[in-house]
Coordinates of C-alpha atoms and ligand atoms in Angstrom, one line a residue:
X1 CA -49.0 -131.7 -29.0
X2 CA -46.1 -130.8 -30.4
X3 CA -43.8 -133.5 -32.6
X4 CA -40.5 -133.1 -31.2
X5 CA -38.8 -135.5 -33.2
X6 CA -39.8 -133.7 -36.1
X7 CA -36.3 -132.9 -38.0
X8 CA -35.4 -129.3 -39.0
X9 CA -35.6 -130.6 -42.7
X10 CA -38.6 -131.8 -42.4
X11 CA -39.9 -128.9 -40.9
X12 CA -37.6 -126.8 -43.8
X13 CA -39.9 -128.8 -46.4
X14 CA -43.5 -128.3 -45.2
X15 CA -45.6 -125.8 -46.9
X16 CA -47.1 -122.5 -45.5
X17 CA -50.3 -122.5 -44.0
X18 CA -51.8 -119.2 -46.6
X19 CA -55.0 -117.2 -44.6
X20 CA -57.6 -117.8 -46.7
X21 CA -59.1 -114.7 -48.3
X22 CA -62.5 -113.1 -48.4
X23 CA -63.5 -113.9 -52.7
X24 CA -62.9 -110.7 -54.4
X25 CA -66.1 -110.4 -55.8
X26 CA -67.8 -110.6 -52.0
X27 CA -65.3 -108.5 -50.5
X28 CA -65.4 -105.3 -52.7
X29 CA -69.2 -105.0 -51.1
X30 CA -68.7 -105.2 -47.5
X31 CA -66.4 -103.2 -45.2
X32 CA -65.3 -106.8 -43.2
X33 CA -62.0 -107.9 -43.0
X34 CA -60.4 -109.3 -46.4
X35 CA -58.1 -112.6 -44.3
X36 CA -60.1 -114.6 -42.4
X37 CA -57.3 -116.0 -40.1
X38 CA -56.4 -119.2 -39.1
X39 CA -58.3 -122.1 -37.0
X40 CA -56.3 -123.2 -33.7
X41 CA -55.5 -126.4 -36.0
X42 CA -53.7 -124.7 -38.7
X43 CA -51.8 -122.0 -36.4
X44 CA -50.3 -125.0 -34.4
X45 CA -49.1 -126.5 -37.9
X46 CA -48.1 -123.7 -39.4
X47 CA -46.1 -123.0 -36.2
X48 CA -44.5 -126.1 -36.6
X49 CA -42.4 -124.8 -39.3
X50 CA -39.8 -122.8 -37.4
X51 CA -36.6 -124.7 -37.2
X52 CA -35.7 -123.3 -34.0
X53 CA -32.1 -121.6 -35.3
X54 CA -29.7 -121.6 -32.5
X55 CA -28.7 -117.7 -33.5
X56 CA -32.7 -116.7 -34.5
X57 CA -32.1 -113.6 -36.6
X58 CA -36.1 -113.1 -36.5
X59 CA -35.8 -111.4 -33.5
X60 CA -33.7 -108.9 -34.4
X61 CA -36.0 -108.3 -37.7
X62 CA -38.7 -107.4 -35.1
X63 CA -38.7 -103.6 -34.2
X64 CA -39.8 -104.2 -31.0
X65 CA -38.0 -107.2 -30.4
X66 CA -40.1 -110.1 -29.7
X67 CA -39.3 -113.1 -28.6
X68 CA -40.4 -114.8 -31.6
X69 CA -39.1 -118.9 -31.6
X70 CA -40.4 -118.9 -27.6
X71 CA -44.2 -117.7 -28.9
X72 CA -43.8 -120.3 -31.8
X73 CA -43.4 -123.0 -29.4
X74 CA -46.0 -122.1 -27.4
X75 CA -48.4 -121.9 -30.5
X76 CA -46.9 -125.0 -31.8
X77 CA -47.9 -126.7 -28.0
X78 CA -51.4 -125.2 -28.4
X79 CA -50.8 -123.2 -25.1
X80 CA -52.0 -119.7 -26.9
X81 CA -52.8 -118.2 -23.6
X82 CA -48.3 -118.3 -22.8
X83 CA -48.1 -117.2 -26.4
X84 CA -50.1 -114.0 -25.7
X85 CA -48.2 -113.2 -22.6
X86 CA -45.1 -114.4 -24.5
X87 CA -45.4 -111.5 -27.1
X88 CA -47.5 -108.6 -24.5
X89 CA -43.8 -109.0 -22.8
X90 CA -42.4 -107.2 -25.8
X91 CA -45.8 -105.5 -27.8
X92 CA -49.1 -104.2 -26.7
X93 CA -50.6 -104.0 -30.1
X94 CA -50.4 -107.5 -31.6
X95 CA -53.4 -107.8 -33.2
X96 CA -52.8 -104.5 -35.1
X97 CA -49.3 -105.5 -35.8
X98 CA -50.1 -109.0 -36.7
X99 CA -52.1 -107.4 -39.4
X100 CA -50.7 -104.6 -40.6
X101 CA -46.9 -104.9 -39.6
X102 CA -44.7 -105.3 -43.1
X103 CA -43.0 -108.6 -41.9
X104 CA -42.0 -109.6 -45.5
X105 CA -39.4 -106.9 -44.9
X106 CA -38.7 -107.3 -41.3
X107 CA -39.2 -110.9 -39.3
X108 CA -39.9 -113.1 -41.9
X109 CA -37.2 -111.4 -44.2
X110 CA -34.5 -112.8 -42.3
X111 CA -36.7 -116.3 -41.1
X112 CA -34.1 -118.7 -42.2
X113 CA -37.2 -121.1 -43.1
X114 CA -37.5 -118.5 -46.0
X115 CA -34.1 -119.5 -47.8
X116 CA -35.4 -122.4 -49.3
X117 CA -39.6 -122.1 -48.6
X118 CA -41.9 -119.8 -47.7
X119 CA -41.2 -118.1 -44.7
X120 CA -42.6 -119.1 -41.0
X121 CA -46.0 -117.1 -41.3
X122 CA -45.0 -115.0 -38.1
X123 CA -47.3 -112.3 -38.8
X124 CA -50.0 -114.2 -39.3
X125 CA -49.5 -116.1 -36.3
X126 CA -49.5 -113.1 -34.0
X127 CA -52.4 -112.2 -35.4
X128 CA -54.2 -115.5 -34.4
X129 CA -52.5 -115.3 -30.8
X130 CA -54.1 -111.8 -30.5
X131 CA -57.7 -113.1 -31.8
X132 CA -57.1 -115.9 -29.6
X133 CA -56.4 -113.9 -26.5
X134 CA -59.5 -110.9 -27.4
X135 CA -62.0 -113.7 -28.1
X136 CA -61.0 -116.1 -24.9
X137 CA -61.0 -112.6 -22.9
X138 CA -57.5 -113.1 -21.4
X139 CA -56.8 -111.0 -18.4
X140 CA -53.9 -108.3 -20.4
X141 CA -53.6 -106.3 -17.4
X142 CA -50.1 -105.5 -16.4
X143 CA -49.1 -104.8 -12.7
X144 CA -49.3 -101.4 -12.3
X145 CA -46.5 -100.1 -9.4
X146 CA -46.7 -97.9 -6.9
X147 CA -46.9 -93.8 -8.0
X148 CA -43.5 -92.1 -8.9
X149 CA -45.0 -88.8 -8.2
X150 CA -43.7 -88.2 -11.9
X151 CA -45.9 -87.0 -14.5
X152 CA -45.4 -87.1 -18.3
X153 CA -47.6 -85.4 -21.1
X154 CA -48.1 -87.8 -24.3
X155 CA -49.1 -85.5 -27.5
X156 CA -50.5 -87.6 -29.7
X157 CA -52.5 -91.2 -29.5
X158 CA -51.2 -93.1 -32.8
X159 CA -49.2 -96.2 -31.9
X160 CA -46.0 -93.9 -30.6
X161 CA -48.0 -92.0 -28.2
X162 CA -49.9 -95.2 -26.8
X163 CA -46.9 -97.1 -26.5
X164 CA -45.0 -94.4 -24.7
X165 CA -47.7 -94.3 -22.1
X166 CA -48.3 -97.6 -21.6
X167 CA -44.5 -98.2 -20.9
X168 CA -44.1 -95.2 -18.6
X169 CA -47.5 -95.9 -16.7
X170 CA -46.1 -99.7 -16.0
X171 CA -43.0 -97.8 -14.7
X172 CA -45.5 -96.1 -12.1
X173 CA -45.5 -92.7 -14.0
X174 CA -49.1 -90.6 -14.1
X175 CA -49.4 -90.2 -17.9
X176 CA -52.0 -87.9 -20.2
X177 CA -52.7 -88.2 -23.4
X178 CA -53.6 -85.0 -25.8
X179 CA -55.2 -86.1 -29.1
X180 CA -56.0 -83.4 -31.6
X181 CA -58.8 -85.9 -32.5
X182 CA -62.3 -86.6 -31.1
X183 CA -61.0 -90.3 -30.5
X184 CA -57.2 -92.2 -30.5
X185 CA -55.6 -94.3 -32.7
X186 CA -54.2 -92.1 -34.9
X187 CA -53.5 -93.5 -38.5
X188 CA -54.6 -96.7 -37.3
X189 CA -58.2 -95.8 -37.3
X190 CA -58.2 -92.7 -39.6
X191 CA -56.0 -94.1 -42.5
X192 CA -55.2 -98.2 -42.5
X193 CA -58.9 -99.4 -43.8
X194 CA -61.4 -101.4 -41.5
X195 CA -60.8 -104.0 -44.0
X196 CA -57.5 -104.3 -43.3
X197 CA -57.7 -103.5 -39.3
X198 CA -61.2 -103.0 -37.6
X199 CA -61.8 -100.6 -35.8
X200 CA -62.8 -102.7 -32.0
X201 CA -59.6 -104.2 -31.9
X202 CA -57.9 -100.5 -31.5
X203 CA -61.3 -99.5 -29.2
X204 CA -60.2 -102.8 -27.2
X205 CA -56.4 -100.9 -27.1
X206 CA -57.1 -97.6 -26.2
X207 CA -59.5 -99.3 -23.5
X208 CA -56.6 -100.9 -21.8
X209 CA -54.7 -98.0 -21.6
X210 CA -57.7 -96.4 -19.8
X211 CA -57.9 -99.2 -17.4
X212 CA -54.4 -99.0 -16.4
X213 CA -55.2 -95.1 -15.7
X214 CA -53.8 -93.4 -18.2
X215 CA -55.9 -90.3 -19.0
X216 CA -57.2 -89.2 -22.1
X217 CA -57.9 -85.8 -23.5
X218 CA -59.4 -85.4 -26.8
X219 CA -59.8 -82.4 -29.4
X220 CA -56.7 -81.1 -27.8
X221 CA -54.3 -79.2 -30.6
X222 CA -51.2 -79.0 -28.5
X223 CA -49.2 -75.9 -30.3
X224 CA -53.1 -74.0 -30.6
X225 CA -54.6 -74.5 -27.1
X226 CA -51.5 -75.3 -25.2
X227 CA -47.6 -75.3 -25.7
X228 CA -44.7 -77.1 -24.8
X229 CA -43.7 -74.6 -22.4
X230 CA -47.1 -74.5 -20.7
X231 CA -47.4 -78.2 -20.2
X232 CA -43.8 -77.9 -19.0
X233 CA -44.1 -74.9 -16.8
X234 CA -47.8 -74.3 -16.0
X235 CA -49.6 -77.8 -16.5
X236 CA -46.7 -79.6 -13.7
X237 CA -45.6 -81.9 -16.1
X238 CA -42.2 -83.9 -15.6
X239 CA -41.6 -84.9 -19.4
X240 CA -43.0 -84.5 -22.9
X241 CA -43.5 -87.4 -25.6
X242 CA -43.9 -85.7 -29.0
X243 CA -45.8 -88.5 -31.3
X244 CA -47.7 -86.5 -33.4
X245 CA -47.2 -87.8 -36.8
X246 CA -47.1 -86.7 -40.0
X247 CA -50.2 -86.1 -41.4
X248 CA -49.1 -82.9 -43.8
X249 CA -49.9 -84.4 -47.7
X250 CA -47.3 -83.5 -50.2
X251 CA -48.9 -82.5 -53.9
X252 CA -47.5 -82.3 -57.3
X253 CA -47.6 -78.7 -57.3
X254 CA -49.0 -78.9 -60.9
X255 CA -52.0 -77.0 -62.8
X256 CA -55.6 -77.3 -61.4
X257 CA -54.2 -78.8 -58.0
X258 CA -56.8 -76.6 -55.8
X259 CA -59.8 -77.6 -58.3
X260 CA -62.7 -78.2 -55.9
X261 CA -62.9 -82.6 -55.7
X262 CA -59.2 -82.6 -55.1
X263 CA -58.0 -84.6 -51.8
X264 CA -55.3 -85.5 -50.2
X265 CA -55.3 -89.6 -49.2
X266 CA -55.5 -88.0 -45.9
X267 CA -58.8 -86.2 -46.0
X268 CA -60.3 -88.8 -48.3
X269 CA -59.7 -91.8 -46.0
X270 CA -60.2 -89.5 -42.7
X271 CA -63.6 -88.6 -43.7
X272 CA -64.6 -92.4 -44.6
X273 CA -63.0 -94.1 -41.6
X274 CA -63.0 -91.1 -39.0
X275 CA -66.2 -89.7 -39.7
X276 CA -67.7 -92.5 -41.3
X277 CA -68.9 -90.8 -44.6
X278 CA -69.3 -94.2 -45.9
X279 CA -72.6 -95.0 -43.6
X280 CA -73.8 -91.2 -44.6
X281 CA -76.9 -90.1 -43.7
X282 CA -76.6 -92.2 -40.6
X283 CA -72.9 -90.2 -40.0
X284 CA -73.6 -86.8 -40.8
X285 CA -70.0 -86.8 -43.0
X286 CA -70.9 -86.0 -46.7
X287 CA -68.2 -87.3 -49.4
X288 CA -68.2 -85.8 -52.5
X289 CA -66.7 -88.1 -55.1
X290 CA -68.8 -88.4 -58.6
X291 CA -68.2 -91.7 -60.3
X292 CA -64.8 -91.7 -61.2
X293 CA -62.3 -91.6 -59.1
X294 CA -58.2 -90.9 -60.2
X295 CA -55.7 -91.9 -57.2
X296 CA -52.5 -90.7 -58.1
X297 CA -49.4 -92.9 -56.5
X298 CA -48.8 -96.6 -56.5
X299 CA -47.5 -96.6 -52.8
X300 CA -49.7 -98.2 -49.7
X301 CA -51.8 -95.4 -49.3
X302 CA -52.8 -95.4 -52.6
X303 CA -53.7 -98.9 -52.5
X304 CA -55.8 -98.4 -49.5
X305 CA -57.4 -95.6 -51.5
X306 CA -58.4 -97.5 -54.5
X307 CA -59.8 -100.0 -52.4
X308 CA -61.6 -97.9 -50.1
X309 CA -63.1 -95.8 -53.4
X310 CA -64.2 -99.3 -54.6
X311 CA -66.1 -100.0 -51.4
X312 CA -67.7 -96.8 -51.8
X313 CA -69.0 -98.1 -55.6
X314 CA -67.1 -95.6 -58.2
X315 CA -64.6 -96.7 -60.5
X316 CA -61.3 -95.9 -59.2
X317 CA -58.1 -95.4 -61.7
X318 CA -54.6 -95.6 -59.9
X319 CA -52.2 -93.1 -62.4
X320 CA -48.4 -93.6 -61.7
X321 CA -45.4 -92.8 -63.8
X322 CA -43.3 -95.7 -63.4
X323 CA -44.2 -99.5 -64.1
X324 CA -45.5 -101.7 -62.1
X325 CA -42.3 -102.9 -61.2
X326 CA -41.1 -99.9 -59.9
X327 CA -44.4 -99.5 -57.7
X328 CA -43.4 -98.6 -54.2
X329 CA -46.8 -100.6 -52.4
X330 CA -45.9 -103.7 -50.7
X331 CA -46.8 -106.9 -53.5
X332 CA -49.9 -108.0 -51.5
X333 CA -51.4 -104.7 -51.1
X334 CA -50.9 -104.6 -54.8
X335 CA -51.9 -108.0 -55.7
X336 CA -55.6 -107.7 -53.5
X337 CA -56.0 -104.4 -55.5
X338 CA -55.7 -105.8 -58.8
X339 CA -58.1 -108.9 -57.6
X340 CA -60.3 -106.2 -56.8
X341 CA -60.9 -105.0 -60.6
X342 CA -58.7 -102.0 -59.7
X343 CA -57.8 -99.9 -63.2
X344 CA -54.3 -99.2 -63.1
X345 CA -52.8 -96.9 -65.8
X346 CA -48.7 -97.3 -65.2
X347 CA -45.8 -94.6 -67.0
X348 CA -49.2 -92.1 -66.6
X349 CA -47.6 -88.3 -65.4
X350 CA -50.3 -86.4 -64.5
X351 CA -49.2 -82.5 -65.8
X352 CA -52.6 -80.7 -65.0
X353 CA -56.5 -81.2 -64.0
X354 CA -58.8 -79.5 -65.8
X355 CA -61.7 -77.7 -64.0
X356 CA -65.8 -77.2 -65.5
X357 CA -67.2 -73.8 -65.2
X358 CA -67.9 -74.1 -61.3
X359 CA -64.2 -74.8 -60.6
X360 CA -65.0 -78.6 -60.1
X361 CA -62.1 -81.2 -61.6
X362 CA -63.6 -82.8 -64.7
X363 CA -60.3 -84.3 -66.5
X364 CA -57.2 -85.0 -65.7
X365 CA -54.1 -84.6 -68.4
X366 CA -51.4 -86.8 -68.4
X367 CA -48.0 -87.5 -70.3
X368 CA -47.3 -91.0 -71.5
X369 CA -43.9 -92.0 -69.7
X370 CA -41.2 -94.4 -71.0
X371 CA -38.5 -95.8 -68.4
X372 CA -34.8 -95.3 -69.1
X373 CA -31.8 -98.0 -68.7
X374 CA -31.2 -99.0 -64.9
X375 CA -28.7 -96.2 -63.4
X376 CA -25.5 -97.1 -61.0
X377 CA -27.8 -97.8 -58.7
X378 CA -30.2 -100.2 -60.5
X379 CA -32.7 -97.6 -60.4
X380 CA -34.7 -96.8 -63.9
X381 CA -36.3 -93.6 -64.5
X382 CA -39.4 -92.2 -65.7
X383 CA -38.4 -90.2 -68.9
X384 CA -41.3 -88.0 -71.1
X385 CA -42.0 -89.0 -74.2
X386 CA -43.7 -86.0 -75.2
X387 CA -47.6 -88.0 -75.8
X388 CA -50.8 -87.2 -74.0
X389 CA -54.2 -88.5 -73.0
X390 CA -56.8 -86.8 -71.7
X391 CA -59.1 -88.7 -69.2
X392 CA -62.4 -87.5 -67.8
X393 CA -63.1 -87.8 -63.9
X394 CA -65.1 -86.5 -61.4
X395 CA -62.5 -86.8 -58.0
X396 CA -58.5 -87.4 -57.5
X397 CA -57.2 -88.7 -54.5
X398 CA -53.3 -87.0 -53.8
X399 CA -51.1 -90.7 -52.1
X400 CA -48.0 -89.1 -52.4
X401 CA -46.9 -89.6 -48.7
X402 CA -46.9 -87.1 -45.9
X403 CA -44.6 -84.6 -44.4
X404 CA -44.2 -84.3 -40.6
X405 CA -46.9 -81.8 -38.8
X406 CA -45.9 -78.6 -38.3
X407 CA -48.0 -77.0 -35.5
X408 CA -45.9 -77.5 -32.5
X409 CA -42.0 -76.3 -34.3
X410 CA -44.0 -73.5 -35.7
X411 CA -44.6 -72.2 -32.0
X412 CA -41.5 -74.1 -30.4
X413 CA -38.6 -72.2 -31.6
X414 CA -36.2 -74.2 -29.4
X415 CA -37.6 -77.2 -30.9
X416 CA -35.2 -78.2 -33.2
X417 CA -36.3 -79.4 -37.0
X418 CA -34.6 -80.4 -40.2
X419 CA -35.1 -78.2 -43.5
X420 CA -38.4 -81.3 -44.2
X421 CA -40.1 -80.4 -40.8
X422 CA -38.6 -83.3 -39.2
X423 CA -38.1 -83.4 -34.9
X424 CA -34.0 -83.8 -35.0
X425 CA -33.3 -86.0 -31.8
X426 CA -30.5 -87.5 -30.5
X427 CA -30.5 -90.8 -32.1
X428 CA -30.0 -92.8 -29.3
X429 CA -32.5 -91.5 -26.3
X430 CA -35.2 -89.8 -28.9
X431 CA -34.4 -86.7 -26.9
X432 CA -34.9 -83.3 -28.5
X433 CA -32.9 -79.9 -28.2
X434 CA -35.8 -79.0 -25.7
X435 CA -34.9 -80.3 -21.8
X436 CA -37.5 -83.1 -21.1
X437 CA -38.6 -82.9 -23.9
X438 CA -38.5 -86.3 -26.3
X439 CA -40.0 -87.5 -29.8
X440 CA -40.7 -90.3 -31.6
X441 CA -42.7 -92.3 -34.9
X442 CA -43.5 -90.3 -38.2
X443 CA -42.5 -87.2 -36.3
X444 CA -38.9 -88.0 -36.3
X445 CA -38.7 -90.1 -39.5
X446 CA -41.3 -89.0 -41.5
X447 CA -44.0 -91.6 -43.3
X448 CA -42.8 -94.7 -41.3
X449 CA -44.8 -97.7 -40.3
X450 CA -46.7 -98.6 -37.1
X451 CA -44.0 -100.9 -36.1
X452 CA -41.3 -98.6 -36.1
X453 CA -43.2 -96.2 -34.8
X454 CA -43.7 -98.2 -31.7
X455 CA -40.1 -99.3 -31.8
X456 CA -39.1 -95.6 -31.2
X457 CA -41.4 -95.4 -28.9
X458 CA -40.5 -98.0 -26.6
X459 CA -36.8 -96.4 -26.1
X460 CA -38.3 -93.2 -25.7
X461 CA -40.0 -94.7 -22.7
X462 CA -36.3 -96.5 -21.7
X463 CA -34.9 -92.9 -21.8
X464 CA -37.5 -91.0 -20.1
X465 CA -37.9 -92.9 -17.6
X466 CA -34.5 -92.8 -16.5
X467 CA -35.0 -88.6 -17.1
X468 CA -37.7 -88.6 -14.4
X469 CA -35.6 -91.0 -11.7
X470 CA -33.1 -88.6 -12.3
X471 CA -31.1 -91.0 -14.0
X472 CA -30.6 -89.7 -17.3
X473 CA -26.9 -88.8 -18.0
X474 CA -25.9 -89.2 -21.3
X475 CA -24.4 -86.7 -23.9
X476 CA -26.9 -85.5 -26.5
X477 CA -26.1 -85.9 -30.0
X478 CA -28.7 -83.8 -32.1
X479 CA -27.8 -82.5 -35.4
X480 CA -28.0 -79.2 -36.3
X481 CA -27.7 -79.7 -40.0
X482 CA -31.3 -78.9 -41.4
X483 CA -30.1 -81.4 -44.6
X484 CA -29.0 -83.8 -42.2
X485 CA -31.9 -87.2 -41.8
X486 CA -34.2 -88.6 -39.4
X487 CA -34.2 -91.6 -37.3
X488 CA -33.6 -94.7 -39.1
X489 CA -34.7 -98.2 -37.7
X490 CA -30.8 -98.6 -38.7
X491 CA -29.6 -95.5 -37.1
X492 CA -31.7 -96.5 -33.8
X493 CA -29.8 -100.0 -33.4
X494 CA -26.4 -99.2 -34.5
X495 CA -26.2 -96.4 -31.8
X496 CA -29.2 -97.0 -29.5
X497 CA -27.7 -99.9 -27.1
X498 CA -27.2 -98.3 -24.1
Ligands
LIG1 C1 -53.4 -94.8 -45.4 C2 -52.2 -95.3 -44.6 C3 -52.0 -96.6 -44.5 C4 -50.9 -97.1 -43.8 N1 -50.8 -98.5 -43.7 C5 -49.8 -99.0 -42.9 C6 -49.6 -100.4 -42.8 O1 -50.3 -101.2 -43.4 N2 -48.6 -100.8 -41.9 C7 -47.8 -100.0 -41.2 O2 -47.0 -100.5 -40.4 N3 -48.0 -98.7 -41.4 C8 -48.9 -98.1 -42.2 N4 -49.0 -96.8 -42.3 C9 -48.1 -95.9 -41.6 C10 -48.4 -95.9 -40.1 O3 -49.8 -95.8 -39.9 C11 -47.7 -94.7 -39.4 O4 -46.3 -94.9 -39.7 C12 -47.9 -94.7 -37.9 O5 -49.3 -94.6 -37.6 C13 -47.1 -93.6 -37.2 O6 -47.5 -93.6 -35.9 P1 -47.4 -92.2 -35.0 O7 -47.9 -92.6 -33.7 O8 -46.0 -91.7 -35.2 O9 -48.3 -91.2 -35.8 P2 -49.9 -91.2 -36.1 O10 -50.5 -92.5 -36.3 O11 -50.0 -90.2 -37.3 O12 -50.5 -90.5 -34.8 C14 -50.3 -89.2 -34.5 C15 -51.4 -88.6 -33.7 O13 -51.1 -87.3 -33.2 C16 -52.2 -86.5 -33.3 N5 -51.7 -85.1 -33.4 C17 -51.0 -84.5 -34.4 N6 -50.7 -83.3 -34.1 C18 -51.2 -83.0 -32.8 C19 -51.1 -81.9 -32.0 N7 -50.6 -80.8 -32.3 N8 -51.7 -82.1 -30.7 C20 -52.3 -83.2 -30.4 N9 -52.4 -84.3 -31.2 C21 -51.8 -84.2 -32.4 C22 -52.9 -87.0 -34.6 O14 -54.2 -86.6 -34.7 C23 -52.7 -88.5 -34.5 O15 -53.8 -89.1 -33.8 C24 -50.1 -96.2 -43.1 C25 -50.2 -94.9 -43.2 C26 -51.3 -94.4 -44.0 C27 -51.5 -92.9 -44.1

């Protein structure tokens, strides 16, 4: 039961509930989850922390937009089964976003708890309603309406692509799925490590989309077998949702790059979690990866790949060429790789890879970096200092970030894209230069976050389904600049109220 005459300073003053943590030295030898979530006991507590603000600004730090004090409640009342349907109202995904959302820069950012303690552990707490709901099997069904007659092709099932068709089918709208893939899921299952997200919580995902009747086809290239225009004009479909991604590595463009044992995060982490090369023989997926193993990049990719390489038992070396400080990977991604024995050589530039006599990377060269004074903007940079080291390796792992997928603009001339390969919509409806035709996630921002990614994807829905009722009547703002940005989350709010 809850204590309602608990004070908000009282409340201010008590201290986080933390997830207790798989012990380093356990965890780098199993492929389970590293939290272990919380007990019903300790969620109810540590939902007791939110003050209740009158103007809650956590709400608005959700992409989505969940109704985050009313789920708190519930937890803090122990009635999880409310909670669940409290946040389904808003996000389909909870247990993935519970997990893997960044909510130190988004809900609990702005959780007014935070100003003077820890912040209400919000993420964490979906994350025990969506266990809670999964383990008690909860009926997550939604009504399903009668048929529009309308029908709307999806490319693409990462978490844009499933959200769009699970808010058009609850509009009544017969929606298909292509997935270039053999399965969906998209950089939720063939990126973000089982020990971060398992893989039967987005199986359990995908399945509800399937039992709400949306249809899946898989190993479908849309752009190779079929175009925009033939899903448009030939296949009978109403609408198009592009949420294809952006799954194109960028490189250094330095010496040696194309030595055989050079990866891209992508293909690395692909062939481990996609085609499970880490249960090889059993998974006919072979890895090749020596013993040593250089990741280059400090982002959250790279972390992922230095902890996935330790799983797989080599010794993995993260080469960066700022300081740790400057390190773009969120702190706890950072701070479970170093618990995990994870070599990390900071102000390392790698300038070229040297090759063995069968074209196979055996070293890689680096310059020794210093960091200059902070610029106007606070910002200090790598500068050379004209000192080498030479280290031997067997592998490198590229986690540099990705550029958007080119397939479909490269045979969609009408499809408009910026000079980086990025779907221009109009900001505001995720609408494209192409009639019926709308966007959203990585492929209109670039490297984004699930979160977002479903954020975009829920207006999308908004916009299209007003597009098939014929109710779609806005002036389209698409830039034509090839210099000029994707979507922001910013961009999205500021202009996307209507
Ligand atoms: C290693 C890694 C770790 C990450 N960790 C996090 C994290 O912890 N938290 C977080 O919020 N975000 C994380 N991200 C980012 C996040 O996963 C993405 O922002 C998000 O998945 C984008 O969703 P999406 O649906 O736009 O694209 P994707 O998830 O990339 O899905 C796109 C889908 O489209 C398919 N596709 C592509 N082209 C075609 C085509 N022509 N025809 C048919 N299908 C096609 C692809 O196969 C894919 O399944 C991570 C990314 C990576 C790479």
């Amino acid at each position: 039961m809850a204590d309602d005459k608990k004070t908000s300073k009282e409340r201010m003053k008590k201290p986080r509930n933390h997830l207790p943590l798989q012990e380093a030295a356990a965890r780098i030898g199993n492929w389970d989850e590293v939290p272990l979530g919380y007990t019903l006991a300790q969620a109810m507590d540590e939902a007791s922390r939110c003050i209740h603000c009158k103007k809650p600004e956590c709400i608005g730090g959700c992409p989505v937009g969940i109704d985050i004090p009313a789920f708190l409640k519930l937890v803090e009342e122990g009635d999880v089964a409310s909670a669940a349907r409290k946040i389904r109202e808003k996000n389909f995904l909870p247990a993935a976003c519970g997990r893997v959302c960044p909510q130190d820069k988004q809900c609990e950012a702005v959780c007014i708890v935070g100003k003077k303690n820890d912040p209400v552990g919000i993420g964490n707490l979906e994350r025990f309603v969506a266990d809670y709901e999964r383990a008690h099997k909860l009926d997550r069904l939604p009504q399903i309406p009668a048929p529009t007659g309308k029908k709307v092709a999806i490319i693409g099932a990462g978490p844009a692509g499933l959200t769009c068709a699970y808010e058009l089918r609850i509009k009544g709208h017969d929606v298909t799925v292509f997935e270039a893939f053999h399965r969906g899921g998209g950089v939720m299952v063939y990126g973000i490590p089982r020990f971060r997200l398992p893989l039967e919580i987005i199986d359990e995902d995908l399945q509800l989309l399937v039992d709400m009747g949306v249809k899946f086809y898989y190993n479908m290239i849309i752009g190779k077998i079929l175009t925009l225009d033939e899903l448009l004009e030939k296949e009978g479909f109403d609408a198009v949702f592009i949420a294809s991604g952006a799954g194109l590595p960028k490189m250094l463009g330095i010496k040696g790059e194309n030595l055989n044992g050079i990866y891209s995060a992508n293909e690395y982490l692909t062939r481990i979690y996609l085609m499970h090369a880490n249960h090889f023989p059993k998974f006919p997926t072979p890895l090749y990866q020596g013993k040593r193993v250089a990741v280059i990049g400090a982002g959250n990719t790279a972390m992922d790949v230095l902890r996935t390489g330790k799983r797989m038992g080599v010794k993995v070396t993260c080469y960066y060429r700022r300081s740790r400080d400057e390190a773009p990977a969120r702190t706890e991604e950072l701070e479970h790789a170093e618990q995990e024995f994870i070599d990390f050589k900071w102000l390392s530039n790698p300038v070229e890879f040297i090759g063995d006599e069968n074209n196979f990377v055996k070293a890689i060269k680096c310059e020794v970096m210093k960091l200059s004074e902070p610029d106007e903007s606070g910002r200090r940079k790598p500068m050379s200092t004209g000192e080498f080291f030479v280290d031997e390796i067997d592998t490198v792992v590229f986690s540099l970030g990705c550029d958007v997928n080119p397939i479909i603009p490269s045979v969609t001339p009408d499809l408009r894209i910026n000079k980086w390969g990025i779907i221009m919509v109009d900001h505001a409806t995720c609408h494209t230069s192409k009639k019926g035709v709308f966007a959203g996630g990585d492929a209109i921002t670039g490297g984004s976050t699930v979160i977002l990614a479903m954020g975009q994807a829920k207006n999308a829905a908004k916009h299209m389904h007003e597009y098939l009722m014929g109710e779609f009547k806005y002036e389209l703002d698409i830039p034509t600049d090839p210099n000029a940005s994707g979507v922001t989350w910013e961009g999205r709010f500021a202009k996307g109220k209507r």
